[in-house]
Amino acid sequence: MSKSFRNGLKAATGTQPSESENTRIENIVSHKAEDIEVTLQYLAKDPLYDHIKPLQVTPNFASTAHLSNVRLTSGPPETLHDVRERFTDLSLDSHGFQYVHAPTDFSAWTSQSDLTTTYLPDMERVLRDNVSGCDEILFYDLRTRHASPSGSRTAEGLSSNPFARQVHTDNTPSSALEKIQQLTDMKAEFLLRGRCRLINLWRPIKHPVFDCGLAVASGASLRAGDVKECERRRADTGAYWDTMGVVQYRSGLEWYYLSNHSPDDVILFKNFDSDKTVTAKICLHTAFDLPAESIPLNAPQRESIEVRALVFTFPTPSLGTLRPTATLLPLIKPALKLDAGYEPDQLTSSLHSLAVRTDIDEGAEVKDAELLLRKRRIRDLEQMVRELSREGHDLKAQAAVQQGRIRDLEALLNRPAVSP
């Protein structure tokens, strides 16, 4: 089970949390929960989508909007419930999201190398402290967001994108499986026998959210057919990239947000979960504009950072779990290369099985950072083969005993009857 959190932000009381409380939300005295009413952007109910799959391009900037057939429309006013007074009711498995108080001193938000070597290990700790079953974590995408309608990229390749004001989920089951296969290569079959989750970690940076927040919908309120598959293609080449989920409005979705969202507070939300037994497998989300009357005069515009992680729970080795829990897809993998800028200590943490890619940018070409992990993966697979071999040897021995007993019984049955 994930950890529980008390309501509010201890940072607002002027006291600092102790080390044991580093990821807990404490009571707040300066701000109380406040539900708000807003309008959100949905996929239009256009007959076009009865015959043609929605299509978007990546990166999805103002300059590339004309390449998309996705038409958005505002839904009716909807209530966003403030989570500030109900943290203990919300979890990744029950709602598809949860909030974690995780202060950070990190400030180099434009340095991809610093983000990789310092910030991502911090996010690994947040996951391990608050999400059960983190046997292996692979961060595969990292980006900041800003109010400008156009995107930008640093010299190191760090993407900064505009706000995503569209109700969506980042992946569909098919693109999630593609991503797992592309990024884990020969280990995918082993990992898919366990539990696989795609979890985003989002926080505002530099200052609280004043103008444009992040709304999340409870996965428990979703119905079959709510999410439509939308194909994404590269803006520069038109080549297939992946699929995301888009949604047309319907009443009944339960929406949430965190008022006065501080940089100390991280929201975790799911885009995929292979566990069919949990209530919430995904979390719809969208940027939204806060009511104008609530925005302070001269308030700075929101900036935020989002990290995307594959979280794997290993299967229990046994002959009863030889098949993946999800169907493997035919792997169509682009030509991959190892970037000259990689250093081993940026890619692997031997203490925590943390695989980190320094070329993090889902909108650019996939680069292969897996080569440096091959030996460890081969060792894992060889160990599994040895365990299965031992189990197979034991079963063969048991089968030989049973076959001997069958021969004895057959000999008794075939023995001529003795006359009295």
Coordinates of N, CA and C in Angstrom, one line a residue, residues 149-256:
P149 N 3.2 29.5 -26.3 CA 2.5 28.5 -27.2 C 3.6 27.8 -28.0
S150 N 4.8 28.2 -28.1 CA 5.8 27.5 -28.8 C 6.8 26.8 -27.9
G151 N 7.4 25.8 -28.4 CA 8.4 25.0 -27.6 C 9.8 25.5 -27.8
S152 N 10.6 25.0 -27.0 CA 12.1 25.4 -27.0 C 12.9 24.2 -26.6
R153 N 14.2 24.3 -26.9 CA 15.1 23.2 -26.5 C 16.4 23.8 -26.1
T154 N 17.0 23.3 -25.0 CA 18.3 23.8 -24.6 C 19.4 23.2 -25.5
A155 N 20.6 23.7 -25.4 CA 21.8 23.1 -26.1 C 22.0 21.7 -25.8
E156 N 21.6 21.3 -24.6 CA 21.8 19.9 -24.2 C 20.7 19.0 -24.7
G157 N 19.6 19.6 -25.2 CA 18.5 18.8 -25.8 C 17.3 18.8 -24.9
L158 N 17.3 19.5 -23.8 CA 16.1 19.5 -22.8 C 14.9 20.2 -23.5
S159 N 13.8 19.6 -23.6 CA 12.6 20.2 -24.1 C 11.8 21.0 -23.1
S160 N 11.3 22.1 -23.6 CA 10.4 22.9 -22.8 C 9.1 23.1 -23.6
N161 N 8.0 22.6 -23.2 CA 6.8 22.6 -24.0 C 5.7 23.5 -23.5
P162 N 4.7 23.9 -24.3 CA 3.6 24.7 -23.8 C 2.7 23.8 -22.9
F163 N 1.7 24.4 -22.2 CA 0.8 23.7 -21.4 C -0.1 22.8 -22.3
A164 N -0.5 21.7 -21.8 CA -1.3 20.7 -22.6 C -2.8 20.9 -22.1
R165 N -3.5 21.9 -22.7 CA -4.8 22.2 -22.3 C -5.8 21.3 -23.1
Q166 N -5.8 20.0 -22.8 CA -6.6 19.0 -23.5 C -6.7 17.8 -22.6
V167 N -7.9 17.3 -22.4 CA -8.1 16.1 -21.5 C -7.5 14.9 -22.3
H168 N -6.6 14.2 -21.7 CA -5.9 13.2 -22.4 C -5.2 12.2 -21.4
T169 N -4.7 11.2 -21.9 CA -3.8 10.3 -21.2 C -2.6 10.1 -22.1
D170 N -1.4 10.1 -21.6 CA -0.2 10.1 -22.5 C 0.0 8.9 -23.3
N171 N -0.6 7.8 -22.9 CA -0.4 6.5 -23.6 C -1.7 5.7 -23.7
T172 N -1.7 4.8 -24.7 CA -2.7 3.8 -24.7 C -2.1 2.5 -24.4
P173 N -2.8 1.4 -24.1 CA -2.1 0.1 -23.8 C -1.2 -0.3 -24.9
S174 N -1.5 -0.1 -26.1 CA -0.6 -0.5 -27.2 C 0.7 0.3 -27.2
S175 N 0.6 1.6 -27.1 CA 1.8 2.4 -27.1 C 2.6 2.2 -25.8
A176 N 2.0 1.8 -24.7 CA 2.7 1.5 -23.5 C 3.5 0.2 -23.7
L177 N 2.9 -0.8 -24.3 CA 3.7 -2.0 -24.5 C 4.8 -1.8 -25.5
E178 N 4.5 -0.9 -26.6 CA 5.6 -0.6 -27.5 C 6.8 0.0 -26.8
K179 N 6.4 1.0 -25.9 CA 7.5 1.7 -25.1 C 8.3 0.7 -24.3
I180 N 7.6 -0.2 -23.6 CA 8.3 -1.1 -22.7 C 9.2 -2.0 -23.6
Q181 N 8.8 -2.5 -24.7 CA 9.6 -3.3 -25.6 C 10.8 -2.5 -26.1
Q182 N 10.6 -1.3 -26.5 CA 11.6 -0.5 -27.1 C 12.7 -0.1 -26.1
L183 N 12.3 0.2 -24.9 CA 13.2 0.7 -23.9 C 13.9 -0.4 -23.0
T184 N 13.3 -1.6 -23.0 CA 13.9 -2.7 -22.2 C 14.4 -3.9 -23.1
D185 N 14.0 -3.8 -24.4 CA 14.6 -4.8 -25.3 C 14.4 -6.2 -24.9
M186 N 15.5 -7.0 -24.8 CA 15.3 -8.4 -24.5 C 14.8 -8.7 -23.1
K187 N 14.7 -7.8 -22.3 CA 14.2 -8.0 -20.9 C 12.7 -7.9 -20.9
A188 N 12.1 -7.4 -22.0 CA 10.6 -7.1 -22.0 C 9.8 -8.3 -21.6
E189 N 10.1 -9.4 -22.2 CA 9.3 -10.6 -21.9 C 9.3 -10.9 -20.4
F190 N 10.4 -10.8 -19.8 CA 10.5 -11.1 -18.4 C 9.7 -10.1 -17.6
L191 N 9.9 -8.8 -17.9 CA 9.2 -7.7 -17.2 C 7.7 -7.8 -17.3
L192 N 7.2 -8.1 -18.5 CA 5.8 -8.2 -18.8 C 5.1 -9.4 -18.1
R193 N 5.9 -10.3 -17.5 CA 5.3 -11.3 -16.7 C 4.9 -10.8 -15.3
G194 N 5.5 -9.6 -15.0 CA 5.2 -9.0 -13.7 C 4.2 -7.9 -13.9
R195 N 4.3 -6.8 -13.1 CA 3.5 -5.7 -13.2 C 4.2 -4.5 -13.8
C196 N 3.7 -3.9 -14.8 CA 4.3 -2.7 -15.4 C 3.4 -1.5 -15.3
R197 N 4.0 -0.4 -14.9 CA 3.2 0.9 -14.7 C 4.0 2.0 -15.4
L198 N 3.3 2.9 -16.0 CA 3.8 4.2 -16.5 C 3.3 5.3 -15.5
I199 N 4.2 5.9 -14.8 CA 3.8 6.9 -13.8 C 4.5 8.2 -14.0
N200 N 3.8 9.2 -14.1 CA 4.3 10.6 -14.2 C 4.5 11.2 -12.8
L201 N 5.6 12.0 -12.7 CA 5.8 12.8 -11.5 C 5.8 14.3 -11.9
W202 N 4.9 15.1 -11.4 CA 4.7 16.5 -11.9 C 4.8 17.4 -10.7
R203 N 5.5 18.5 -10.9 CA 5.5 19.6 -9.8 C 5.7 20.9 -10.5
P204 N 5.1 22.0 -9.9 CA 5.4 23.3 -10.3 C 6.9 23.7 -9.9
I205 N 7.5 24.6 -10.6 CA 8.9 25.0 -10.1 C 8.9 26.5 -9.9
K206 N 9.8 26.9 -9.1 CA 10.2 28.3 -8.8 C 9.1 29.0 -7.9
H207 N 7.8 28.7 -8.1 CA 6.8 29.4 -7.3 C 5.5 28.6 -7.4
P208 N 4.6 28.9 -6.5 CA 3.3 28.1 -6.5 C 2.5 28.4 -7.8
V209 N 1.5 27.6 -8.1 CA 0.7 27.7 -9.3 C -0.3 28.9 -9.0
F210 N -0.3 29.9 -9.8 CA -1.3 31.0 -9.7 C -2.3 31.0 -10.8
D211 N -1.9 30.6 -12.0 CA -2.8 30.9 -13.2 C -3.2 29.6 -13.9
C212 N -2.4 28.6 -14.0 CA -2.7 27.4 -14.8 C -2.3 26.2 -14.1
G213 N -3.3 25.4 -13.6 CA -3.0 24.3 -12.8 C -3.1 23.0 -13.6
L214 N -3.0 21.9 -12.8 CA -3.1 20.5 -13.4 C -4.3 19.9 -12.8
A215 N -5.3 19.5 -13.6 CA -6.5 18.7 -13.1 C -6.3 17.3 -13.5
V216 N -6.8 16.4 -12.6 CA -6.7 15.0 -12.8 C -8.1 14.4 -12.5
A217 N -8.4 13.4 -13.3 CA -9.7 12.7 -13.1 C -9.5 11.4 -12.5
S218 N -10.4 11.0 -11.6 CA -10.3 9.7 -11.0 C -10.5 8.6 -12.0
G219 N -9.6 7.7 -12.0 CA -9.7 6.5 -12.9 C -10.9 5.6 -12.6
A220 N -11.4 5.8 -11.3 CA -12.6 5.0 -10.9 C -13.8 5.5 -11.6
S221 N -13.8 6.7 -12.1 CA -15.0 7.3 -12.8 C -15.0 7.0 -14.3
L222 N -14.0 6.4 -14.8 CA -13.9 6.1 -16.2 C -14.8 4.9 -16.6
R223 N -15.3 4.9 -17.8 CA -16.1 3.8 -18.4 C -15.4 3.3 -19.6
A224 N -15.7 2.1 -20.0 CA -15.2 1.5 -21.2 C -15.6 2.3 -22.4
G225 N -14.7 2.7 -23.3 CA -15.0 3.5 -24.4 C -14.8 4.9 -24.2
D226 N -14.5 5.4 -23.0 CA -14.3 6.8 -22.8 C -13.1 7.3 -23.5
V227 N -12.0 6.5 -23.6 CA -10.7 6.9 -24.1 C -10.6 6.5 -25.6
K228 N -10.4 7.4 -26.5 CA -10.2 7.1 -27.9 C -8.7 7.1 -28.2
E229 N -8.3 6.2 -29.0 CA -6.9 6.1 -29.4 C -6.6 7.2 -30.4
C230 N -5.6 8.0 -30.2 CA -5.2 9.0 -31.1 C -3.7 8.8 -31.5
E231 N -3.5 8.7 -32.8 CA -2.2 8.4 -33.4 C -1.3 9.7 -33.4
R232 N -0.1 9.5 -33.0 CA 0.8 10.7 -33.0 C 1.9 10.4 -34.0
R233 N 2.2 11.4 -34.8 CA 3.3 11.3 -35.8 C 4.3 12.4 -35.7
R234 N 5.5 12.1 -36.2 CA 6.6 13.1 -36.1 C 6.2 14.3 -37.0
A235 N 6.4 15.5 -36.4 CA 6.1 16.7 -37.2 C 7.1 16.9 -38.3
D236 N 8.3 16.5 -38.1 CA 9.3 16.7 -39.1 C 9.3 15.7 -40.3
T237 N 9.0 14.5 -40.0 CA 9.0 13.4 -41.0 C 7.7 12.8 -41.4
G238 N 6.7 13.0 -40.5 CA 5.4 12.3 -40.6 C 5.4 10.9 -40.3
A239 N 6.5 10.4 -39.8 CA 6.6 9.0 -39.4 C 5.8 8.7 -38.1
Y240 N 5.2 7.5 -38.0 CA 4.5 7.1 -36.8 C 5.4 7.2 -35.6
W241 N 4.8 7.7 -34.5 CA 5.6 7.8 -33.2 C 5.0 6.9 -32.2
D242 N 3.7 7.2 -31.8 CA 3.0 6.3 -30.8 C 1.6 6.7 -30.8
T243 N 0.8 6.2 -29.8 CA -0.6 6.6 -29.6 C -0.8 7.2 -28.2
M244 N -1.7 8.1 -28.1 CA -2.1 8.6 -26.9 C -3.7 8.5 -26.7
G245 N -4.2 8.8 -25.6 CA -5.7 8.7 -25.4 C -6.3 10.0 -25.3
V246 N -7.4 10.2 -26.1 CA -8.1 11.5 -26.1 C -9.6 11.2 -25.7
V247 N -10.3 12.2 -25.2 CA -11.6 12.0 -24.6 C -12.6 13.0 -25.0
Q248 N -13.8 12.5 -25.3 CA -14.9 13.4 -25.6 C -15.7 13.6 -24.3
Y249 N -16.3 14.8 -24.1 CA -17.0 15.1 -22.9 C -18.1 14.2 -22.6
R250 N -18.3 13.8 -21.4 CA -19.5 13.2 -20.8 C -19.6 13.6 -19.4
S251 N -20.8 13.6 -18.9 CA -21.0 13.9 -17.4 C -20.5 12.7 -16.6
G252 N -20.2 13.0 -15.4 CA -19.8 11.9 -14.5 C -18.4 11.7 -14.2
L253 N -17.5 12.4 -14.9 CA -16.1 12.3 -14.6 C -15.8 13.1 -13.3
E254 N -15.0 12.5 -12.4 CA -14.7 13.2 -11.1 C -13.3 13.8 -11.2
W255 N -13.3 15.2 -11.2 CA -12.1 15.9 -11.4 C -11.6 16.5 -10.1
Y256 N -10.2 16.6 -10.0 CA -9.6 17.0 -8.7 C -8.4 18.0 -9.1

